[in-house]
Every structure is written in structure tokens, then in C-alpha cells.
Amino acid sequence: MSFDRSIKIAPSILSADFANFGQEIRCVEAEGADWIHVDVMDGHFVPNLTFGPPMCAAIRKHVTTVMDVHLMIAPVDPYIEAFAEAGADVLTAHLEAGPHIHRTLQAIRAAGCKAGLALNPGTGIEDVDYLLDMIDLVCVMTVNPGFGGQSFIHSQVEKVRRLREKIGDRPIHIEIDGGITPLTAPLMAEAGADVLVAGSAVFKGGSVVDPAPYGDNIRAIRAACAS
């Protein structure tokens, strides 16, 4: 995957039809999705339980863009190899998930994936300074991790602006996860984000039988960022 700072829309399959993931992925990609975002939750680090490596491996064959796997789990390190083997292009771990995040990021890159670092809403950005040369993506949580459909936390806009200044000309994506809509997306794009994870805002109103609303929703988010 080549690097650029154009706006990328990454639908979260947490909001898709669980019984029809393959077709849902094909539909949102056909309707303009740039990446596919997979939320992995363990019921321990966050209060929800979702997918493991076998599910990621099963959906990998349906993803033709970028499979962006967000590990909301602790510990992380024992599972890196399995998710890499399942086909993750980007593997993101939380700063808060363990005591040795530098080692975790090293392990992700060693497994052949792009390394992402996620920050919860209550986490500052000071600890990112010594990790900038280890990461390919920073994921700023604009909701507390664990559930889809939560409201956007506006204090994170300034966090993104400060992160963008720190990153400078390094090839590091800034991803936003949580509460993205046509109203909140332009705030983050203006602050410096380039990857926007959207769940219900993409999947609302559509289905595999009628996927056109997915395209309408994706275009509405993209257009809002360009205005």
C-alpha cells in the first residue's frame, strides 16, 4: 500500500450484516470504500467481544483494498503473528494495552504489517514522540473503544491538530475511529486526519440487496471533507 494524504473512507464491518460479511465487503468496496476496518475486541481491554484471527482470515479473500485491523485487546503481543497470517495489511495496537508498546510495534512490522498506534480519548500524545519512527498510522479514538454508534468526542479535534504538527513530513497516516459523519468528518480532515473509519454512517439505509445507499453515504462523507 502506497502512502498519500488523500481522504480515505474505511467502513467498519462492526456495523455490517454479520451473517453476510463477504458480500457486505464486496458491496462497500464497489461503492467506493478505500479501506476495510476490522474491530477486534476481547471483552477484557474493552467491554465487547468480536472477531479473532479465523474471522479475519475468512474475510481476507473478499477484501481487495486494505484490511485495516484494529486490535482492542490486551495482551497484544501473543496474537500479532496470527493476525498477520490472517492477512492484515495494517495492524493497530493500543498504547494503553501493555507496558512495552515499542516492542509491540517492532513485532507488528517484523510480521510484515504496517504498524498502527491507537490512542484512547483520555490519552495524551506526549508518549508518541519516541514512537514516531516506529509507526505507519496513528488511530485517534473519538469515542471510548468498545461499541459502535457512540457520540463523537470533540476534544479530540485539537489532539489531531497537535499530532499532525508532530508528524510533520513523515509518512504516517492519522486515522479517526468513532462518531464519523458528514458533520464531524470535515472537522477531522481540516485538523489533519486522512483515514476516516465510519460504521453506521456508511451502512445505514443499505443492504447487500440494495447497496446504493452505501455509496451515497461514502460520497456524502467525502464531499463534506472537500467543502
Backbone as numpy.savetxt, mean C-alpha at the origin, in Angstrom:
# Nx Ny Nz CAx CAy CAz Cx Cy Cz
10.13 -3.25 -11.77 9.29 -2.06 -11.77 10.17 -0.81 -11.77
9.97 0.04 -12.76 10.75 1.27 -12.88 10.17 2.34 -11.96
11.02 3.32 -11.63 10.60 4.36 -10.68 10.11 5.59 -11.41
8.98 6.12 -10.98 8.55 7.46 -11.42 7.60 8.01 -10.36
7.42 9.31 -10.38 6.60 9.97 -9.36 5.19 10.29 -9.84
4.76 9.72 -10.94 3.38 9.92 -11.37 2.43 9.28 -10.36
1.21 9.77 -10.30 0.22 9.22 -9.37 -0.16 7.80 -9.77
-0.07 6.90 -8.82 -0.44 5.51 -9.04 -1.58 5.14 -8.08
-2.62 4.54 -8.62 -3.76 4.10 -7.82 -3.62 2.60 -7.55
-3.65 2.25 -6.25 -3.44 0.86 -5.83 -4.68 0.37 -5.08
-5.64 -0.22 -5.79 -6.83 -0.75 -5.11 -6.46 -1.82 -4.08
-7.07 -1.72 -2.91 -6.86 -2.71 -1.86 -7.88 -3.82 -1.99
-7.39 -5.05 -2.17 -8.32 -6.16 -2.36 -9.08 -6.52 -1.08
-8.74 -5.85 0.01 -9.52 -6.04 1.24 -10.97 -5.61 1.03
-11.19 -4.74 0.03 -12.55 -4.27 -0.26 -13.19 -5.00 -1.43
-12.47 -5.98 -1.99 -13.01 -6.73 -3.13 -13.88 -7.89 -2.64
-14.46 -8.59 -3.59 -15.27 -9.79 -3.31 -14.32 -10.94 -2.99
-14.29 -11.36 -1.73 -13.35 -12.38 -1.28 -13.52 -13.69 -2.04
-14.71 -13.96 -2.54 -14.96 -15.22 -3.24 -14.53 -15.18 -4.70
-14.03 -14.00 -5.14 -13.77 -13.83 -6.57 -12.54 -12.96 -6.81
-11.49 -13.17 -6.01 -10.32 -12.29 -6.07 -9.68 -12.23 -7.45
-9.53 -13.37 -8.10 -8.86 -13.38 -9.39 -9.55 -12.47 -10.39
-10.86 -12.62 -10.52 -11.61 -11.80 -11.46 -11.64 -10.34 -11.03
-11.74 -10.09 -9.73 -11.72 -8.71 -9.24 -10.42 -8.01 -9.62
-9.29 -8.71 -9.46 -8.00 -8.13 -9.81 -7.94 -7.85 -11.31
-8.37 -8.79 -12.12 -8.36 -8.57 -13.56 -9.24 -7.39 -13.95
-10.36 -7.25 -13.26 -11.29 -6.15 -13.56 -10.68 -4.79 -13.20
-10.12 -4.66 -12.00 -9.60 -3.33 -11.62 -8.37 -2.97 -12.44
-7.57 -3.97 -12.80 -6.43 -3.66 -13.68 -6.92 -3.20 -15.05
-7.93 -3.87 -15.59 -8.47 -3.48 -16.89 -9.10 -2.09 -16.83
-9.56 -1.70 -15.65 -10.21 -0.40 -15.48 -9.22 0.70 -15.06
-7.93 0.37 -15.04 -6.95 1.44 -14.85 -6.12 1.41 -13.58
-6.23 0.36 -12.76 -5.40 0.29 -11.56 -3.93 0.15 -11.95
-3.06 0.82 -11.19 -1.63 0.77 -11.46 -0.93 -0.33 -10.67
-1.33 -0.51 -9.42 -0.79 -1.54 -8.54 -1.97 -2.28 -7.91
-1.71 -3.45 -7.34 -2.69 -4.17 -6.52 -2.12 -4.25 -5.11
-2.90 -3.76 -4.13 -2.45 -3.68 -2.74 -3.07 -4.82 -1.94
-2.21 -5.57 -1.24 -2.66 -6.72 -0.46 -2.36 -6.47 1.02
-3.41 -6.35 1.81 -3.27 -6.07 3.24 -3.19 -7.37 4.03
-2.03 -7.65 4.60 -1.82 -8.86 5.39 -1.89 -8.49 6.87
-2.86 -9.06 7.58 -3.08 -8.75 9.00 -3.09 -10.04 9.81
-2.54 -9.96 11.02 -2.32 -11.18 11.81 -3.18 -11.33 13.05
-4.07 -10.37 13.32 -4.89 -10.45 14.53 -4.10 -10.21 15.81
-2.85 -9.81 15.66 -1.96 -9.58 16.80 -1.40 -8.16 16.75
-0.66 -7.85 15.69 -0.16 -6.49 15.51 -1.31 -5.53 15.22
-2.31 -6.02 14.51 -3.54 -5.25 14.24 -4.75 -6.14 14.56
-5.89 -5.52 14.88 -7.05 -6.30 15.33 -7.89 -6.85 14.18
-7.26 -7.57 13.29 -7.99 -8.20 12.20 -7.11 -9.31 11.64
-7.70 -10.23 10.92 -6.98 -11.38 10.38 -7.37 -11.52 8.91
-6.35 -11.51 8.01 -6.70 -11.56 6.59 -5.98 -12.68 5.87
-4.90 -12.37 5.15 -4.31 -13.32 4.21 -2.91 -13.75 4.62
-2.53 -14.94 4.16 -1.17 -15.42 4.34 -0.49 -15.64 3.00
0.72 -16.19 3.01 1.45 -16.43 1.76 0.69 -17.29 0.75
-0.06 -18.33 1.13 -0.76 -19.12 0.11 -1.77 -18.29 -0.69
-2.46 -17.36 -0.01 -3.39 -16.51 -0.74 -2.65 -15.59 -1.70
-1.53 -15.03 -1.24 -0.74 -14.17 -2.13 -0.26 -14.95 -3.35
0.18 -16.17 -3.13 0.63 -17.00 -4.25 -0.52 -17.29 -5.21
-1.71 -17.50 -4.66 -2.87 -17.82 -5.50 -3.29 -16.65 -6.38
-3.20 -15.43 -5.84 -3.64 -14.29 -6.63 -2.53 -13.75 -7.52
-1.29 -14.13 -7.26 -0.16 -13.60 -8.03 -0.36 -13.79 -9.52
-0.88 -14.93 -9.93 -1.01 -15.21 -11.36 -2.04 -14.32 -12.04
-2.86 -13.64 -11.25 -3.86 -12.73 -11.81 -3.35 -11.29 -11.89
-2.25 -11.00 -11.21 -1.72 -9.63 -11.15 -0.72 -9.42 -12.28
-0.99 -8.45 -13.13 -0.07 -8.14 -14.23 0.65 -6.82 -14.00
0.26 -6.09 -12.97 0.91 -4.81 -12.66 1.94 -5.04 -11.55
1.72 -4.48 -10.39 2.63 -4.60 -9.24 1.85 -5.16 -8.07
2.35 -6.26 -7.47 1.71 -6.78 -6.26 2.41 -6.17 -5.05
1.68 -5.32 -4.38 2.17 -4.48 -3.27 1.64 -5.09 -1.97
2.51 -5.78 -1.23 2.07 -6.55 -0.06 2.47 -5.81 1.21
1.47 -5.45 2.00 1.63 -4.65 3.21 1.49 -5.58 4.42
2.60 -5.83 5.09 2.62 -6.76 6.22 2.30 -6.03 7.53
1.08 -6.16 7.98 0.68 -5.63 9.28 0.73 -6.78 10.27
1.96 -7.28 10.48 2.17 -8.46 11.31 3.40 -8.27 12.19
3.44 -8.98 13.28 4.61 -9.00 14.17 4.68 -10.38 14.83
5.87 -11.03 14.77 7.08 -10.56 14.10 6.96 -10.65 12.59
7.85 -9.94 11.90 7.84 -9.90 10.44 8.86 -10.87 9.84
10.06 -10.85 10.39 11.19 -11.52 9.74 10.96 -12.98 9.37
10.28 -13.79 10.21 10.13 -15.20 9.85 9.27 -15.43 8.60
8.55 -14.41 8.14 7.61 -14.59 7.04 8.04 -13.92 5.74
9.16 -13.21 5.78 9.60 -12.46 4.61 9.83 -13.38 3.41
10.55 -14.45 3.62 10.87 -15.35 2.51 9.62 -15.94 1.89
8.65 -16.31 2.73 7.42 -16.92 2.21 6.63 -15.95 1.36
6.53 -14.69 1.80 5.79 -13.72 1.00 6.55 -13.34 -0.27
7.88 -13.32 -0.19 8.67 -13.08 -1.40 8.46 -14.20 -2.40
8.48 -15.43 -1.92 8.28 -16.58 -2.80 6.85 -16.61 -3.36
5.92 -16.01 -2.63 4.53 -15.94 -3.10 4.36 -14.92 -4.23
5.39 -14.11 -4.47 5.35 -13.23 -5.64 5.23 -11.76 -5.36
5.43 -11.32 -4.11 5.35 -9.89 -3.82 6.41 -9.13 -4.61
6.01 -8.01 -5.20 6.98 -7.10 -5.83 7.51 -6.11 -4.79
6.58 -5.58 -4.00 6.92 -4.69 -2.89 6.47 -5.37 -1.61
7.34 -5.38 -0.61 7.02 -5.98 0.68 7.27 -4.90 1.74
6.20 -4.51 2.43 6.28 -3.40 3.37 6.08 -3.91 4.79
7.01 -3.52 5.67 6.94 -3.86 7.09 6.77 -2.59 7.91
6.18 -2.73 9.09 5.94 -1.57 9.95 7.16 -1.28 10.81
7.48 0.00 10.91 8.53 0.44 11.82 8.25 -0.04 13.24
6.97 -0.09 13.61 6.58 -0.40 14.98 6.51 -1.90 15.28
6.73 -2.74 14.26 6.46 -4.17 14.41 7.58 -4.96 15.07
8.75 -4.37 15.19 9.85 -5.11 15.79 11.02 -4.21 16.14
11.98 -4.72 16.88 13.08 -3.89 17.38 14.20 -3.65 16.37
14.23 -4.41 15.27 15.37 -4.34 14.36 14.91 -4.10 12.92
14.31 -2.94 12.69 13.72 -2.67 11.37 14.79 -2.63 10.28
15.99 -2.19 10.60 17.06 -2.17 9.60 17.33 -3.58 9.08
17.39 -4.53 9.98 17.61 -5.94 9.60 16.44 -6.45 8.75
15.24 -6.06 9.13 14.05 -6.48 8.37 14.11 -5.96 6.94
14.46 -4.70 6.77 14.55 -4.12 5.43 15.65 -4.79 4.62
16.76 -5.08 5.26 17.83 -5.83 4.58 17.31 -7.17 4.08
16.55 -7.86 4.93 16.04 -9.18 4.58 15.06 -9.11 3.42
14.24 -8.07 3.39 13.28 -7.91 2.30 14.01 -7.74 0.97
15.00 -6.88 0.96 15.76 -6.67 -0.28 16.53 -7.93 -0.67
17.08 -8.63 0.32 17.83 -9.85 0.03 16.92 -10.91 -0.58
15.63 -10.85 -0.25 14.66 -11.81 -0.80 14.21 -11.44 -2.20
14.69 -10.29 -2.71 14.39 -9.91 -4.08 13.22 -8.98 -4.25
12.72 -8.41 -3.15 11.58 -7.50 -3.22 12.03 -6.06 -3.00
11.22 -5.13 -3.47 11.38 -3.74 -3.09 10.97 -3.63 -1.62
11.71 -2.82 -0.85 11.49 -2.72 0.60 10.66 -1.50 0.94
9.54 -1.74 1.62 8.68 -0.66 2.08 8.72 -0.55 3.59
8.58 0.68 4.07 8.54 0.96 5.51 7.23 1.68 5.81
6.40 1.10 6.68 5.11 1.70 7.03 5.18 2.40 8.37
4.46 3.51 8.47 4.41 4.32 9.69 2.97 4.50 10.13
2.67 4.14 11.37 1.34 4.36 11.93 1.08 5.85 12.12
-0.19 6.25 12.27 -0.49 7.68 12.43 0.22 8.33 13.62
0.42 7.59 14.69 1.05 8.16 15.88 2.57 8.12 15.88
3.17 7.62 14.79 4.62 7.48 14.70 5.23 8.68 14.00
6.29 9.23 14.59 7.00 10.34 13.96 7.91 9.85 12.85
8.57 10.79 12.19 9.42 10.44 11.05 10.91 10.53 11.37
11.25 10.81 12.63 12.66 10.97 12.98 13.46 9.69 12.73
12.85 8.54 13.00 13.56 7.27 12.86 13.78 6.87 11.41
13.18 7.60 10.48 13.35 7.27 9.07 14.71 7.73 8.55
15.31 8.72 9.20 16.55 9.33 8.70 17.62 8.30 8.36
17.80 7.32 9.23 18.88 6.36 9.06 18.45 5.12 8.28
17.27 5.20 7.68 16.75 4.08 6.89 16.53 4.44 5.43
16.73 5.70 5.08 16.39 6.17 3.74 17.14 5.42 2.64
18.35 4.98 2.92 19.10 4.25 1.90 18.76 2.77 1.86
17.82 2.37 2.73 17.41 0.96 2.80 16.03 0.73 2.19
15.33 1.79 1.81 13.93 1.63 1.44 13.64 2.12 0.02
12.60 1.54 -0.55 12.11 1.93 -1.86 10.75 2.62 -1.77
10.13 2.52 -0.59 8.78 3.07 -0.40 8.56 3.36 1.07
7.90 4.48 1.36 7.39 4.76 2.71 5.88 4.78 2.62
5.24 3.96 3.45 3.78 3.91 3.49 3.31 4.66 4.73
2.62 5.76 4.51 2.08 6.56 5.61 0.63 6.13 5.84
0.38 5.60 7.03 -0.98 5.21 7.37 -1.79 6.44 7.74
-2.87 6.67 7.03 -3.75 7.80 7.32 -5.03 7.36 8.01
-5.03 6.10 8.45 -5.98 5.56 9.42 -5.16 4.64 10.33
-5.70 4.27 11.45 -5.03 3.26 12.27 -5.20 1.91 11.60
-4.12 1.15 11.46 -4.19 -0.09 10.68 -5.07 -1.15 11.33
-5.72 -1.94 10.48 -6.51 -3.05 10.99 -7.84 -3.24 10.31
-8.42 -2.16 9.79 -9.73 -2.27 9.16 -9.84 -1.32 7.98
-10.61 -1.70 6.97 -10.93 -0.81 5.88 -12.08 0.11 6.25
-12.27 1.14 5.43 -13.43 2.01 5.58 -13.35 3.04 6.69
-12.16 3.29 7.25 -12.04 4.27 8.32 -11.87 5.68 7.76
-12.05 6.66 8.64 -11.95 8.06 8.23 -10.49 8.52 8.20
-10.19 9.36 7.25 -8.87 9.91 7.01 -8.41 10.79 8.17
-7.15 10.62 8.60 -6.58 11.41 9.70 -5.76 12.55 9.08
-6.27 13.76 9.18 -5.69 14.90 8.45 -4.31 15.32 8.93
-3.93 14.97 10.14 -2.61 15.36 10.64 -1.49 14.73 9.81
-1.81 13.69 9.05 -0.78 13.00 8.29 -0.35 13.75 7.03
-1.11 14.76 6.64 -0.73 15.54 5.46 0.62 16.22 5.69
0.78 16.83 6.85 2.05 17.49 7.16 3.18 16.48 7.30
2.88 15.29 7.82 3.89 14.24 7.89 4.43 13.91 6.50
3.53 13.79 5.54 3.93 13.46 4.17 4.78 14.59 3.59
4.39 15.81 3.84 5.16 16.96 3.33 6.59 16.94 3.88
6.73 16.65 5.15 8.06 16.59 5.76 8.86 15.39 5.25
8.19 14.27 5.03 8.87 13.11 4.46 9.39 13.39 3.05
8.57 14.07 2.28 8.98 14.40 0.91 10.24 15.25 0.91
10.34 16.17 1.86 11.55 16.99 1.98 12.76 16.13 2.34
12.57 15.19 3.26 13.67 14.30 3.66 14.15 13.44 2.49
13.22 12.95 1.72 13.55 12.03 0.63 14.37 12.73 -0.46
14.04 13.99 -0.72 14.78 14.72 -1.75 14.67 14.03 -3.10
15.82 13.80 -3.75 15.80 13.19 -5.08 16.01 11.68 -5.05
15.94 11.07 -3.86 16.07 9.61 -3.79 14.86 8.95 -4.46
15.07 7.80 -5.10 13.96 7.10 -5.77 13.11 6.31 -4.77
12.37 7.03 -3.94 11.54 6.42 -2.90 10.09 6.86 -3.10
9.21 5.89 -3.25 7.79 6.21 -3.35 7.24 6.60 -1.98
6.26 7.52 -1.97 5.47 7.78 -0.77 4.06 7.27 -1.04
3.68 6.28 -0.25 2.37 5.64 -0.41 1.46 6.07 0.73
0.20 6.27 0.41 -0.81 6.63 1.42 -1.82 5.50 1.51
-2.07 5.06 2.76 -2.98 3.94 2.97 -4.01 4.33 4.02
-5.25 4.52 3.56 -6.35 4.79 4.49 -7.14 6.04 4.16
-8.43 5.87 3.94 -9.33 7.01 3.78 -9.15 7.80 2.50
-8.55 7.19 1.47 -8.34 7.91 0.22 -9.65 7.97 -0.58
-10.02 9.17 -0.97 -11.19 9.46 -1.79 -10.82 10.60 -2.75
-11.70 10.98 -3.66 -11.40 12.15 -4.49 -11.23 13.44 -3.68
-11.70 13.46 -2.45 -11.52 14.64 -1.61 -10.17 14.66 -0.91
-9.71 13.50 -0.45 -8.45 13.46 0.30 -7.24 13.21 -0.59
-7.42 12.57 -1.73 -6.29 12.24 -2.60 -5.50 13.47 -3.03
-6.15 14.57 -3.44 -5.35 15.72 -3.87 -4.54 16.35 -2.74
-5.00 16.22 -1.50 -4.22 16.74 -0.38 -2.89 16.01 -0.29
-2.93 14.69 -0.47 -1.72 13.89 -0.38 -0.83 14.03 -1.61
-1.44 14.15 -2.76 -0.65 14.35 -3.97 0.11 15.67 -3.89
-0.56 16.69 -3.41 0.09 18.00 -3.29 1.22 17.97 -2.26
1.06 17.14 -1.22 2.08 17.05 -0.18 3.28 16.23 -0.62
3.13 15.43 -1.69 4.27 14.69 -2.21 4.09 13.20 -2.38
2.90 12.68 -2.11 2.65 11.24 -2.27 2.47 10.89 -3.74
2.81 9.66 -4.11 2.61 9.24 -5.49 1.89 7.89 -5.62
1.74 7.12 -4.53 0.99 5.87 -4.57 -0.18 6.00 -3.60
-1.39 5.86 -4.10 -2.60 6.03 -3.29 -3.35 4.72 -3.21
-3.39 4.15 -2.02 -4.14 2.93 -1.78 -5.61 3.31 -1.54
-6.50 2.67 -2.24 -7.92 2.96 -2.07 -8.70 1.65 -2.10
-9.54 1.44 -1.10 -10.34 0.23 -1.03 -11.77 0.49 -1.46
-12.58 0.90 -0.51 -13.99 1.13 -0.81 -14.18 2.22 -1.86
-13.27 3.20 -1.92 -13.40 4.28 -2.89 -13.25 3.79 -4.32
-12.56 2.66 -4.52 -12.45 2.07 -5.86 -13.57 1.06 -6.11
-13.84 0.19 -5.14 -14.73 -0.94 -5.38 -16.22 -0.61 -5.20
-16.55 0.55 -4.64 -17.96 0.85 -4.40 -18.73 0.96 -5.72
-19.89 0.38 -5.73 -20.79 0.51 -6.87 -20.56 -0.46 -8.01
-19.47 -1.23 -7.96 -19.18 -2.14 -9.06 -19.14 -3.58 -8.63
-18.89 -4.45 -9.59 -18.76 -5.89 -9.34 -18.06 -6.49 -10.54
-17.74 -7.78 -10.47 -17.12 -8.43 -11.62 -18.09 -8.50 -12.80
-19.38 -8.45 -12.51 -20.39 -8.44 -13.57 -20.50 -7.06 -14.19
-20.27 -6.03 -13.37 -20.37 -4.63 -13.83 -19.17 -3.86 -13.29
-17.98 -4.03 -13.92 -16.77 -3.40 -13.40 -16.58 -1.94 -13.80
-17.45 -1.41 -14.66 -17.26 -0.04 -15.13 -17.15 0.98 -14.00
-17.93 0.83 -12.90 -17.76 1.79 -11.79 -16.36 1.80 -11.20
-15.64 0.67 -11.26 -14.25 0.67 -10.79 -13.43 1.69 -11.57
-13.60 1.68 -12.88 -12.88 2.63 -13.72 -13.30 4.07 -13.44
-14.60 4.27 -13.27 -15.08 5.62 -12.94 -14.46 6.11 -11.64
-14.40 5.23 -10.65 -13.86 5.60 -9.34 -12.36 5.89 -9.42
-11.62 5.05 -10.15 -10.18 5.26 -10.31 -9.91 6.58 -11.04
-10.66 6.82 -12.09 -10.47 8.07 -12.85 -10.82 9.29 -12.01
-11.83 9.18 -11.14 -12.21 10.31 -10.29 -11.09 10.66 -9.32
-10.45 9.64 -8.74 -9.33 9.89 -7.82 -8.16 10.51 -8.58
-7.86 9.97 -9.75 -6.73 10.47 -10.54 -6.98 11.91 -10.98
-8.20 12.17 -11.43 -8.53 13.52 -11.90 -8.47 14.53 -10.76
-8.90 14.13 -9.58 -8.86 15.04 -8.44 -7.42 15.45 -8.11
-6.47 14.52 -8.30 -5.06 14.83 -8.03 -4.48 15.77 -9.07
-5.06 15.75 -10.28 -4.52 16.57 -11.36 -5.11 17.97 -11.38
-6.18 18.18 -10.63 -6.87 19.47 -10.69 -6.21 20.50 -9.78
